[in-house]
PDB file of C-alpha atoms in Angstrom:
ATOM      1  CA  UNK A 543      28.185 -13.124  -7.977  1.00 40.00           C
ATOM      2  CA  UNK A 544      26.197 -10.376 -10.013  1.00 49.00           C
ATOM      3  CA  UNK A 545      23.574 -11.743 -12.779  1.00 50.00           C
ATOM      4  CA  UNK A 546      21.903  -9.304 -14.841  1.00 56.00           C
ATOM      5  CA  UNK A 547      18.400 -10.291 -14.370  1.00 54.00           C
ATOM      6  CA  UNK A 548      17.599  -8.726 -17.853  1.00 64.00           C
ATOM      7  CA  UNK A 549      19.727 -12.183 -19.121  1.00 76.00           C
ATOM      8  CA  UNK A 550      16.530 -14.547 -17.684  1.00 85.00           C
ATOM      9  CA  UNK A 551      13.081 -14.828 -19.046  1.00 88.00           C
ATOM     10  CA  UNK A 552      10.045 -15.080 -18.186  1.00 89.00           C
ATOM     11  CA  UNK A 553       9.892 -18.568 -18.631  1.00 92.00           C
ATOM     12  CA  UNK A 554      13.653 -19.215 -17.465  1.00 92.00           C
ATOM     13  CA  UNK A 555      12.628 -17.148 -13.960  1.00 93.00           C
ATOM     14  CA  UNK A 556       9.319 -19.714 -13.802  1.00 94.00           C
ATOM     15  CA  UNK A 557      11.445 -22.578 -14.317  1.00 95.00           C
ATOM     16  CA  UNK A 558      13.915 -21.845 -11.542  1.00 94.00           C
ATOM     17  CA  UNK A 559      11.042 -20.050  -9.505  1.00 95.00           C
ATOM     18  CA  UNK A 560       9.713 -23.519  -9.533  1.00 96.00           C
ATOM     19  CA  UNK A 561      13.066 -26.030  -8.335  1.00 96.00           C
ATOM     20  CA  UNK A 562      13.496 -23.623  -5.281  1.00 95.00           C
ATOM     21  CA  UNK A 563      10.057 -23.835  -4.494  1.00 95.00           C
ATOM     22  CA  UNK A 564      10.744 -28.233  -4.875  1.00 96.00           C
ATOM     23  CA  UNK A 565      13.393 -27.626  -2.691  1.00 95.00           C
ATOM     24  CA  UNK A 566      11.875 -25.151  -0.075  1.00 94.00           C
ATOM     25  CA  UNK A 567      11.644 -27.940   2.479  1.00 94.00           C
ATOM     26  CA  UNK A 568      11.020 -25.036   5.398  1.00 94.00           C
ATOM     27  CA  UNK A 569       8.222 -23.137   3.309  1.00 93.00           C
ATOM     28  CA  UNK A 570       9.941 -19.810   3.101  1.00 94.00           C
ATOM     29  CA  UNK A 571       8.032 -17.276   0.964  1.00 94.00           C
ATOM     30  CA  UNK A 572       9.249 -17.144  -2.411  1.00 95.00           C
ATOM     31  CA  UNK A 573       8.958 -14.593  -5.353  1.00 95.00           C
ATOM     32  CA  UNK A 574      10.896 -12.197  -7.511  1.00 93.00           C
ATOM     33  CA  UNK A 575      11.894  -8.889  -8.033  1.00 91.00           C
ATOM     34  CA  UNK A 576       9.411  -7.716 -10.704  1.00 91.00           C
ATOM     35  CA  UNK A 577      10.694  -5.246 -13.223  1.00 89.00           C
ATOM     36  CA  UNK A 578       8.596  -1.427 -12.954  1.00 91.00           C
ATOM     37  CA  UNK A 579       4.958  -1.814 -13.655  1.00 91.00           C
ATOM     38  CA  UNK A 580       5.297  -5.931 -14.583  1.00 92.00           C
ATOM     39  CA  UNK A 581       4.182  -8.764 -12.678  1.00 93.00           C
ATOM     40  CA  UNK A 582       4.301 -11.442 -15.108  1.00 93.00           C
ATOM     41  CA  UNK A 583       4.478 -14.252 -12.318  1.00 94.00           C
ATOM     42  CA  UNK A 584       1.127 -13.417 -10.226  1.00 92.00           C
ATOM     43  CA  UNK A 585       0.675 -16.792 -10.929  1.00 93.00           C
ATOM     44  CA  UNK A 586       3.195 -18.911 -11.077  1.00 94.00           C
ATOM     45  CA  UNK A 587       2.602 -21.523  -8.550  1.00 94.00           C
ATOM     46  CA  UNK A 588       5.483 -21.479  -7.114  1.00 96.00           C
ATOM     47  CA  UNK A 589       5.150 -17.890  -5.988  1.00 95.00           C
ATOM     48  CA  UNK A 590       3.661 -16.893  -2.383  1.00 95.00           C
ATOM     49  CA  UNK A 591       3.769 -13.020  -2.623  1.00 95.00           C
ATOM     50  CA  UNK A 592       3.952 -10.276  -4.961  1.00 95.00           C
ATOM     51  CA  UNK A 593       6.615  -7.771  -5.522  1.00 96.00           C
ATOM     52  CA  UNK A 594       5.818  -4.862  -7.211  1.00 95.00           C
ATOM     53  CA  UNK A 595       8.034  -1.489  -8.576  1.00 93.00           C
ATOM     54  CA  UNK A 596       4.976   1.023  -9.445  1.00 92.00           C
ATOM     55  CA  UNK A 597       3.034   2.655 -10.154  1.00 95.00           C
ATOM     56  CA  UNK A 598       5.455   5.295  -8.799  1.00 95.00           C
ATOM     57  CA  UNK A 599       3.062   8.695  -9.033  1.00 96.00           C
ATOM     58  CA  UNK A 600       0.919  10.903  -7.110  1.00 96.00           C
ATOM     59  CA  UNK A 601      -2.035  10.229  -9.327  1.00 97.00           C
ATOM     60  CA  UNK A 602      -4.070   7.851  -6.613  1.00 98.00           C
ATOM     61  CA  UNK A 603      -6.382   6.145  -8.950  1.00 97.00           C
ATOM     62  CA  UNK A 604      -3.044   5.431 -11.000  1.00 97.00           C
ATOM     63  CA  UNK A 605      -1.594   4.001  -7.620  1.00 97.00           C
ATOM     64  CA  UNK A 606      -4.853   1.533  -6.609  1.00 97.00           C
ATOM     65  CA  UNK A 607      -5.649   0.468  -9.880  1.00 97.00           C
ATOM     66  CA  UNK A 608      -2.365   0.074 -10.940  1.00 96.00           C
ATOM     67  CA  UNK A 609      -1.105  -2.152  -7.575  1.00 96.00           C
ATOM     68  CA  UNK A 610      -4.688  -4.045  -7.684  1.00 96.00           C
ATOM     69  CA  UNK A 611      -3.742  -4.697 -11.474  1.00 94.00           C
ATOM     70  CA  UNK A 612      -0.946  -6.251 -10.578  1.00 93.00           C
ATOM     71  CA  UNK A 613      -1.701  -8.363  -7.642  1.00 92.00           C
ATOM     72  CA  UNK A 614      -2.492 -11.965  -6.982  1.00 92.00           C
ATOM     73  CA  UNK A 615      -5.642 -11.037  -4.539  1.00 88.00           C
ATOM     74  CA  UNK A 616      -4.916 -14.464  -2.659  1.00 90.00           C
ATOM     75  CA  UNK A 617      -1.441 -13.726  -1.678  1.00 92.00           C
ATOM     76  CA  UNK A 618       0.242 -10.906   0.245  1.00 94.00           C
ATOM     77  CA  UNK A 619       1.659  -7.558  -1.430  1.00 95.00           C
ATOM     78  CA  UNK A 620       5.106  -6.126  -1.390  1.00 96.00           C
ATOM     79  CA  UNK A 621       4.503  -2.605  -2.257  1.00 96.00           C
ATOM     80  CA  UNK A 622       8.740  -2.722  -2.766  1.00 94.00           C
ATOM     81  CA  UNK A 623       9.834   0.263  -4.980  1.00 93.00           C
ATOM     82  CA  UNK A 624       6.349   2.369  -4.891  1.00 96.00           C
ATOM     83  CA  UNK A 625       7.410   5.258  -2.403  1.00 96.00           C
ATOM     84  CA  UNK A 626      10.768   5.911  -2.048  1.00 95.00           C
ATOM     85  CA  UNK A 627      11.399   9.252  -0.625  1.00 94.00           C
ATOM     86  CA  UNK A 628      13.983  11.655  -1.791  1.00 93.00           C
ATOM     87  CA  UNK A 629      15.188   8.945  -4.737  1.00 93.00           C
ATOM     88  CA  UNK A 630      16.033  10.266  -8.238  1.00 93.00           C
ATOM     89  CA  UNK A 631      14.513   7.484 -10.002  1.00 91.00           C
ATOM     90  CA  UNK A 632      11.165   8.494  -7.755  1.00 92.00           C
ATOM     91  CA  UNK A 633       9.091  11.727  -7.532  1.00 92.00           C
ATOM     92  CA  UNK A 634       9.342  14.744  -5.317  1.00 93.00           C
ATOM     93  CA  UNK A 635       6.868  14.009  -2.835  1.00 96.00           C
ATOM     94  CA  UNK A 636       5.848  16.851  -0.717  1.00 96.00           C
ATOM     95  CA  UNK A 637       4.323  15.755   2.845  1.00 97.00           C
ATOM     96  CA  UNK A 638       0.737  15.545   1.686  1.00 97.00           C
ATOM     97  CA  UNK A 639       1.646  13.264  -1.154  1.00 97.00           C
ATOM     98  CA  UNK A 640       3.531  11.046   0.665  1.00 97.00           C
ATOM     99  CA  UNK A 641       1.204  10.726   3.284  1.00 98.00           C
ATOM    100  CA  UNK A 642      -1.801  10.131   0.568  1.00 98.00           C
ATOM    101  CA  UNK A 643       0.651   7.102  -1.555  1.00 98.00           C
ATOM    102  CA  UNK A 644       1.024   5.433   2.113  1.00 98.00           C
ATOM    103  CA  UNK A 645      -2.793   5.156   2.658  1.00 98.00           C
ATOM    104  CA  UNK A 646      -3.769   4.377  -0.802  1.00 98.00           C
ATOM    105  CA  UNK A 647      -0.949   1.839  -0.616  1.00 98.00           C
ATOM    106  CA  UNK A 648      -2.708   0.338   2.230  1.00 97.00           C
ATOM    107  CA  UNK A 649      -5.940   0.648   0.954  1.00 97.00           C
ATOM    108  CA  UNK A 650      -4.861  -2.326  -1.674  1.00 97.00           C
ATOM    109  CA  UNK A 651      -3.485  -3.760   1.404  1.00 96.00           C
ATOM    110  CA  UNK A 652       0.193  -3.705   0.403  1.00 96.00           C
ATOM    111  CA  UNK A 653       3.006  -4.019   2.875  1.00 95.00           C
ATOM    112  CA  UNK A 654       4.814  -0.898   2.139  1.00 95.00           C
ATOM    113  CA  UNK A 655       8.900  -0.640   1.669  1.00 94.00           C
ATOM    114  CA  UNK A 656       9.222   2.769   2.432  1.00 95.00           C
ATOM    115  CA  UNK A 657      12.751   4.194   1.547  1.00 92.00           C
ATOM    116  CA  UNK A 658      14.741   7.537   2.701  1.00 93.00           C
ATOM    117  CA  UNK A 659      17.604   7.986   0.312  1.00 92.00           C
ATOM    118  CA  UNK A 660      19.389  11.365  -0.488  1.00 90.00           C
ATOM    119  CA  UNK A 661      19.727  10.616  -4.145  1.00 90.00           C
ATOM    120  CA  UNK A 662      20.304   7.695  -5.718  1.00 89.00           C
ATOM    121  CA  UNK A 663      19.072   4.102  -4.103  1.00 86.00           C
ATOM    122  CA  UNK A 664      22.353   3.453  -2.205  1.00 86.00           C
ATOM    123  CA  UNK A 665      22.736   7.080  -0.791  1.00 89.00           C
ATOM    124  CA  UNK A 666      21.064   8.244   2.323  1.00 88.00           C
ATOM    125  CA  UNK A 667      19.699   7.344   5.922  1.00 88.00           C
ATOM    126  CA  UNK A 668      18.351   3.738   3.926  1.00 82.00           C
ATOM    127  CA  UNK A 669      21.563   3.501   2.337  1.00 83.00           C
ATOM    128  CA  UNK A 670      24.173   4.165   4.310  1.00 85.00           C
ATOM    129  CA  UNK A 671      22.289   3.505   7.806  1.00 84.00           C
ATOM    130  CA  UNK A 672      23.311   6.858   9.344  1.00 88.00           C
ATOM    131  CA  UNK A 673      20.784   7.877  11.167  1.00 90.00           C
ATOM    132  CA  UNK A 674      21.734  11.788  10.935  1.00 91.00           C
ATOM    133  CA  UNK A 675      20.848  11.291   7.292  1.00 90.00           C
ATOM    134  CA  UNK A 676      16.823  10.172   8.151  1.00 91.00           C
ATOM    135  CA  UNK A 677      14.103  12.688   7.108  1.00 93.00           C
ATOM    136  CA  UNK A 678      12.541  12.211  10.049  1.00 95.00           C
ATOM    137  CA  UNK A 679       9.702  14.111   9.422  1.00 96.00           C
ATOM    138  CA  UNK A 680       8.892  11.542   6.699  1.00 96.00           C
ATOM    139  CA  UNK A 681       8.924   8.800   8.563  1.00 96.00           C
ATOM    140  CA  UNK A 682       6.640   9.997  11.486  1.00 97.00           C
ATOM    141  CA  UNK A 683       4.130  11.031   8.614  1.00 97.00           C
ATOM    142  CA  UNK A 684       4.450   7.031   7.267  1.00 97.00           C
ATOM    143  CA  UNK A 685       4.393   5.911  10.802  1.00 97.00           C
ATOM    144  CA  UNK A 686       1.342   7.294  11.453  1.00 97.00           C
ATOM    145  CA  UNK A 687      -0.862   4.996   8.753  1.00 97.00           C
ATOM    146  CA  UNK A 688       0.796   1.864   9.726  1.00 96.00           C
ATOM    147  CA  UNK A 689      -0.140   2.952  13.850  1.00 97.00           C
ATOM    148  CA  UNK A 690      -3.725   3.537  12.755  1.00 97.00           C
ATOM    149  CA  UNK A 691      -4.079   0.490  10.699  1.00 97.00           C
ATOM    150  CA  UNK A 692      -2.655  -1.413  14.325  1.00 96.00           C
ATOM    151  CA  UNK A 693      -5.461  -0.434  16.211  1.00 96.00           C
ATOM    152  CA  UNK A 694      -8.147  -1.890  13.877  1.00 96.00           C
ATOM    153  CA  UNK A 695      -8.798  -5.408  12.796  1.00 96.00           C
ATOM    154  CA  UNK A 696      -6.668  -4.849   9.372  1.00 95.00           C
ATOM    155  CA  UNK A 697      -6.324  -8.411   8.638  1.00 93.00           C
ATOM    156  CA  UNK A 698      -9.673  -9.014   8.688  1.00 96.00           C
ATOM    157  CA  UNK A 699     -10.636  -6.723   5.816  1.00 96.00           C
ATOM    158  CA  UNK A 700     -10.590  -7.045   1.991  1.00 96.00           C
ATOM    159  CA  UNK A 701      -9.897  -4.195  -0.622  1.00 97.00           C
ATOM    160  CA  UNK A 702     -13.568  -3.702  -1.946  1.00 95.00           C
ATOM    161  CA  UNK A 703     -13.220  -1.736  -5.002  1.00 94.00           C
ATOM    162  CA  UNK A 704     -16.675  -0.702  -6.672  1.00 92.00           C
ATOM    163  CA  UNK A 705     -18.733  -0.339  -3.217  1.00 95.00           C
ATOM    164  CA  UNK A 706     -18.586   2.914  -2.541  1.00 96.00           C
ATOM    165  CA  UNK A 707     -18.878   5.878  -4.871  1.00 96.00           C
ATOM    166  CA  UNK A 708     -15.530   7.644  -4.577  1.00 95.00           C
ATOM    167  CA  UNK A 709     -11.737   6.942  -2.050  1.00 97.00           C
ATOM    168  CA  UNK A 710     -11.028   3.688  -1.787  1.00 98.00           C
ATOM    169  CA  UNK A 711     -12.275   0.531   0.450  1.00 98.00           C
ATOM    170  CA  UNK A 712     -11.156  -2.180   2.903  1.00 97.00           C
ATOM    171  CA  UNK A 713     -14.267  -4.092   3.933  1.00 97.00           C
ATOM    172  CA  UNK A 714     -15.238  -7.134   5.908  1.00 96.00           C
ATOM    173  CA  UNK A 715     -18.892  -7.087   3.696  1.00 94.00           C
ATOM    174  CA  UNK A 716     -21.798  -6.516   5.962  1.00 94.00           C
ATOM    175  CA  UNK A 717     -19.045  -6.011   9.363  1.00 95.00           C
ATOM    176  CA  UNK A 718     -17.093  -3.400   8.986  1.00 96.00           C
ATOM    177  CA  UNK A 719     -15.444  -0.875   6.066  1.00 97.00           C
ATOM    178  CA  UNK A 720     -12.760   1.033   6.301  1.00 98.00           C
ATOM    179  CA  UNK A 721     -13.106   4.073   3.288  1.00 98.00           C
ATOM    180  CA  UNK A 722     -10.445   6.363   2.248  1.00 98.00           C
ATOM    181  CA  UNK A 723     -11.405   9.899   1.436  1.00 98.00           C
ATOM    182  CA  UNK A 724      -8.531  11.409  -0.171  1.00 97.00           C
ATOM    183  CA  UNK A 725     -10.271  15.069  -0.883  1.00 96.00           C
ATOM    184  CA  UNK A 726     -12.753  15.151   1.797  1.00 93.00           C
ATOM    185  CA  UNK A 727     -16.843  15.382   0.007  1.00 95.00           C
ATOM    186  CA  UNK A 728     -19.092  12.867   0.086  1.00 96.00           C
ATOM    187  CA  UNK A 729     -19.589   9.128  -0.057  1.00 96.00           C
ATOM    188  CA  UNK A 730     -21.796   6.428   0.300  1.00 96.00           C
ATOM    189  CA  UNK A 731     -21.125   2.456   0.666  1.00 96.00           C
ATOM    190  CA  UNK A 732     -23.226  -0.369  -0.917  1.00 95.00           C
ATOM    191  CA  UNK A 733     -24.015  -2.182   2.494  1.00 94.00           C
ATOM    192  CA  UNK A 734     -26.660  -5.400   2.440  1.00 93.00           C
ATOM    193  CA  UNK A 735     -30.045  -4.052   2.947  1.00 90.00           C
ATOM    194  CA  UNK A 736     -31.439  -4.250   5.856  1.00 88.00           C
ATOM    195  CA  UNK A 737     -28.350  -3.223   7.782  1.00 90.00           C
ATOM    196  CA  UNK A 738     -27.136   0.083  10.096  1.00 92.00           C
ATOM    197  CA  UNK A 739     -24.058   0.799  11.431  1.00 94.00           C
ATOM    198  CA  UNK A 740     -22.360   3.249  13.570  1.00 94.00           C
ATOM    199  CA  UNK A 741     -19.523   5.174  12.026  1.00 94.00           C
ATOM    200  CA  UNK A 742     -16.313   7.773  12.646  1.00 96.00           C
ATOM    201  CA  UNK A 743     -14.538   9.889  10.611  1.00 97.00           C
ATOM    202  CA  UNK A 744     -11.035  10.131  11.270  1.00 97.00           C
ATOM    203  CA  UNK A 745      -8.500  12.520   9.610  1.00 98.00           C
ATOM    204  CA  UNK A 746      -6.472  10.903   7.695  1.00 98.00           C
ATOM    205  CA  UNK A 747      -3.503  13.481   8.557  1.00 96.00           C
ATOM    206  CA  UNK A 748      -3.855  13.650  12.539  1.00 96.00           C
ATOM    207  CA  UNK A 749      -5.924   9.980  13.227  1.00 96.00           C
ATOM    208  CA  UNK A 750      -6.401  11.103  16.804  1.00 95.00           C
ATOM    209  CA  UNK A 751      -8.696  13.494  15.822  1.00 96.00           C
ATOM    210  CA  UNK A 752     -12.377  11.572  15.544  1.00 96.00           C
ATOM    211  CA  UNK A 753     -15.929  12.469  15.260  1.00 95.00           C
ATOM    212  CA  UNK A 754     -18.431  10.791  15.641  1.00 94.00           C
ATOM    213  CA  UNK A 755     -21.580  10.273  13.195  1.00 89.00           C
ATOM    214  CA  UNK A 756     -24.522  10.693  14.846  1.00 84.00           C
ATOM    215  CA  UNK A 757     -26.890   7.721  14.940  1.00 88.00           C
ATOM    216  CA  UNK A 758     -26.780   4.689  13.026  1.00 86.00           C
ATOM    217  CA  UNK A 759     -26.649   4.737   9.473  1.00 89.00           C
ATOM    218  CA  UNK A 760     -26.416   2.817   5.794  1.00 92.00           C
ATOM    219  CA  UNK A 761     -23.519   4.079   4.894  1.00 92.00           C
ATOM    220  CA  UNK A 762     -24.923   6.180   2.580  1.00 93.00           C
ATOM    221  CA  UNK A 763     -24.336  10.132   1.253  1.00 94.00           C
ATOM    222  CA  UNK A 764     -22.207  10.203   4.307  1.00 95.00           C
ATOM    223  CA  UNK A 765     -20.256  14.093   3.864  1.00 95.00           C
ATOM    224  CA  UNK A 766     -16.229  14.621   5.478  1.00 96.00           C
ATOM    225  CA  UNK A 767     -16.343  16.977   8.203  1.00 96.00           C
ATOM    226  CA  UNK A 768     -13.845  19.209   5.240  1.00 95.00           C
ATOM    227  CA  UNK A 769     -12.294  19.408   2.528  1.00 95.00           C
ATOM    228  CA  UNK A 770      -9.088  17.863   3.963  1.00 95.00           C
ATOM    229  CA  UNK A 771      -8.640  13.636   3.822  1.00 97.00           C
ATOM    230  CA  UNK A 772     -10.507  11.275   6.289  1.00 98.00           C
ATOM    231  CA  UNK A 773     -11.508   8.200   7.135  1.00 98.00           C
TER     232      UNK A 773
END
């Protein structure tokens, strides 16, 4: 059966958003499929996670603020329709935009839906499941955020806008941050006083190269080893 969502509103999608959720003996996670750049149910009580379509863009402060916007902070994030590679309704991502979207995507800890189409949203290696049709190439490039973000304590942290003075922030406050650098310069993090850490930069475009920063610092006027992105 095909309903055209654009037939329900808002308050018609609350009301049957809320007898599933009276009926959802086993606790599955409920929400909707949000039209581009709405979220009208972040919410609705009855909802446990967000799905979002958009921002789609390579402007990165459109990206964050946009998915931050448009979150419930207290539940998880579907980054669904955000980056879909090679999709007409999308942009033409080269390689360093798509691998900048995935970590700002991350950075407002969304679970991203990455797609590989070849056109429209049925076309393609996501499509039609042929694997001859994958961009491979794309996928290692999203592969490689979600392998970094394994081998730290991602769960832990909280998107921290407003602590540090440019990139974006994932921070367990006066533990551990986690700052995005999308242009390489310098940055410093509002830390409690009183408190030194030791720190790594990481490029954001090969994470097994690392150095170290020497000593223990504050987090403060901290400079990239480039111009490239980091960590």
């Amino acid at each position: 059966m095909y309903i055209n969502v654009n037939e329900f509103t808002a308050s018609e999608i609350n009301g049957l958003g809320t007898k599933i959720s009276l009926q959802n003996a086993q606790g599955h996670l409920l929400s909707v499929h949000n039209e581009t750049n709405q979220n009208p149910f972040e919410n609705s009580a009855w909802a446990t996670y967000q799905v979002l379509q958009g921002p789609k863009t390579t402007n990165l402060n459109t990206l964050y603020n946009g998915l931050m916007a448009r979150k419930n902070v207290n539940q998880p994030l579907y980054a669904q329709e955000v980056l879909w590679y090679g999709n007409i309704y999308q942009l033409s991502y080269t390689d360093v935009q798509l691998r900048k979207n995935a970590w700002v995507i991350i950075m407002a800890a969304g679970a991203l839906n990455f797609a590989d189409n070849s056109g429209d949203s049925s076309s393609g290696y996501s499509g039609t499941l042929d694997i001859n049709q994958r961009h491979q190439t794309q996928h290692n490039i999203i592969k490689s955020v979600w392998d970094f973000m394994e081998t730290i304590p991602y769960y832990q942290l909280t998107p921290t806008p407003g602590i540090t003075n440019s990139g974006y922030c994932l921070a367990k406050t006066g533990k551990m941050y986690l700052v995005y650098i999308p242009t390489g310069g310098t940055v410093s993090v509002s830390t409690p006083m009183g408190t030194s850490y030791s720190g790594t930069w990481i490029n954001a475009s090969n994470t097994s190269e690392k150095v170290d920063i020497l000593g223990l610092t504050d987090g403060k006027n901290l400079s990239t080893p480039n111009a490239g992105d980091w960590l």
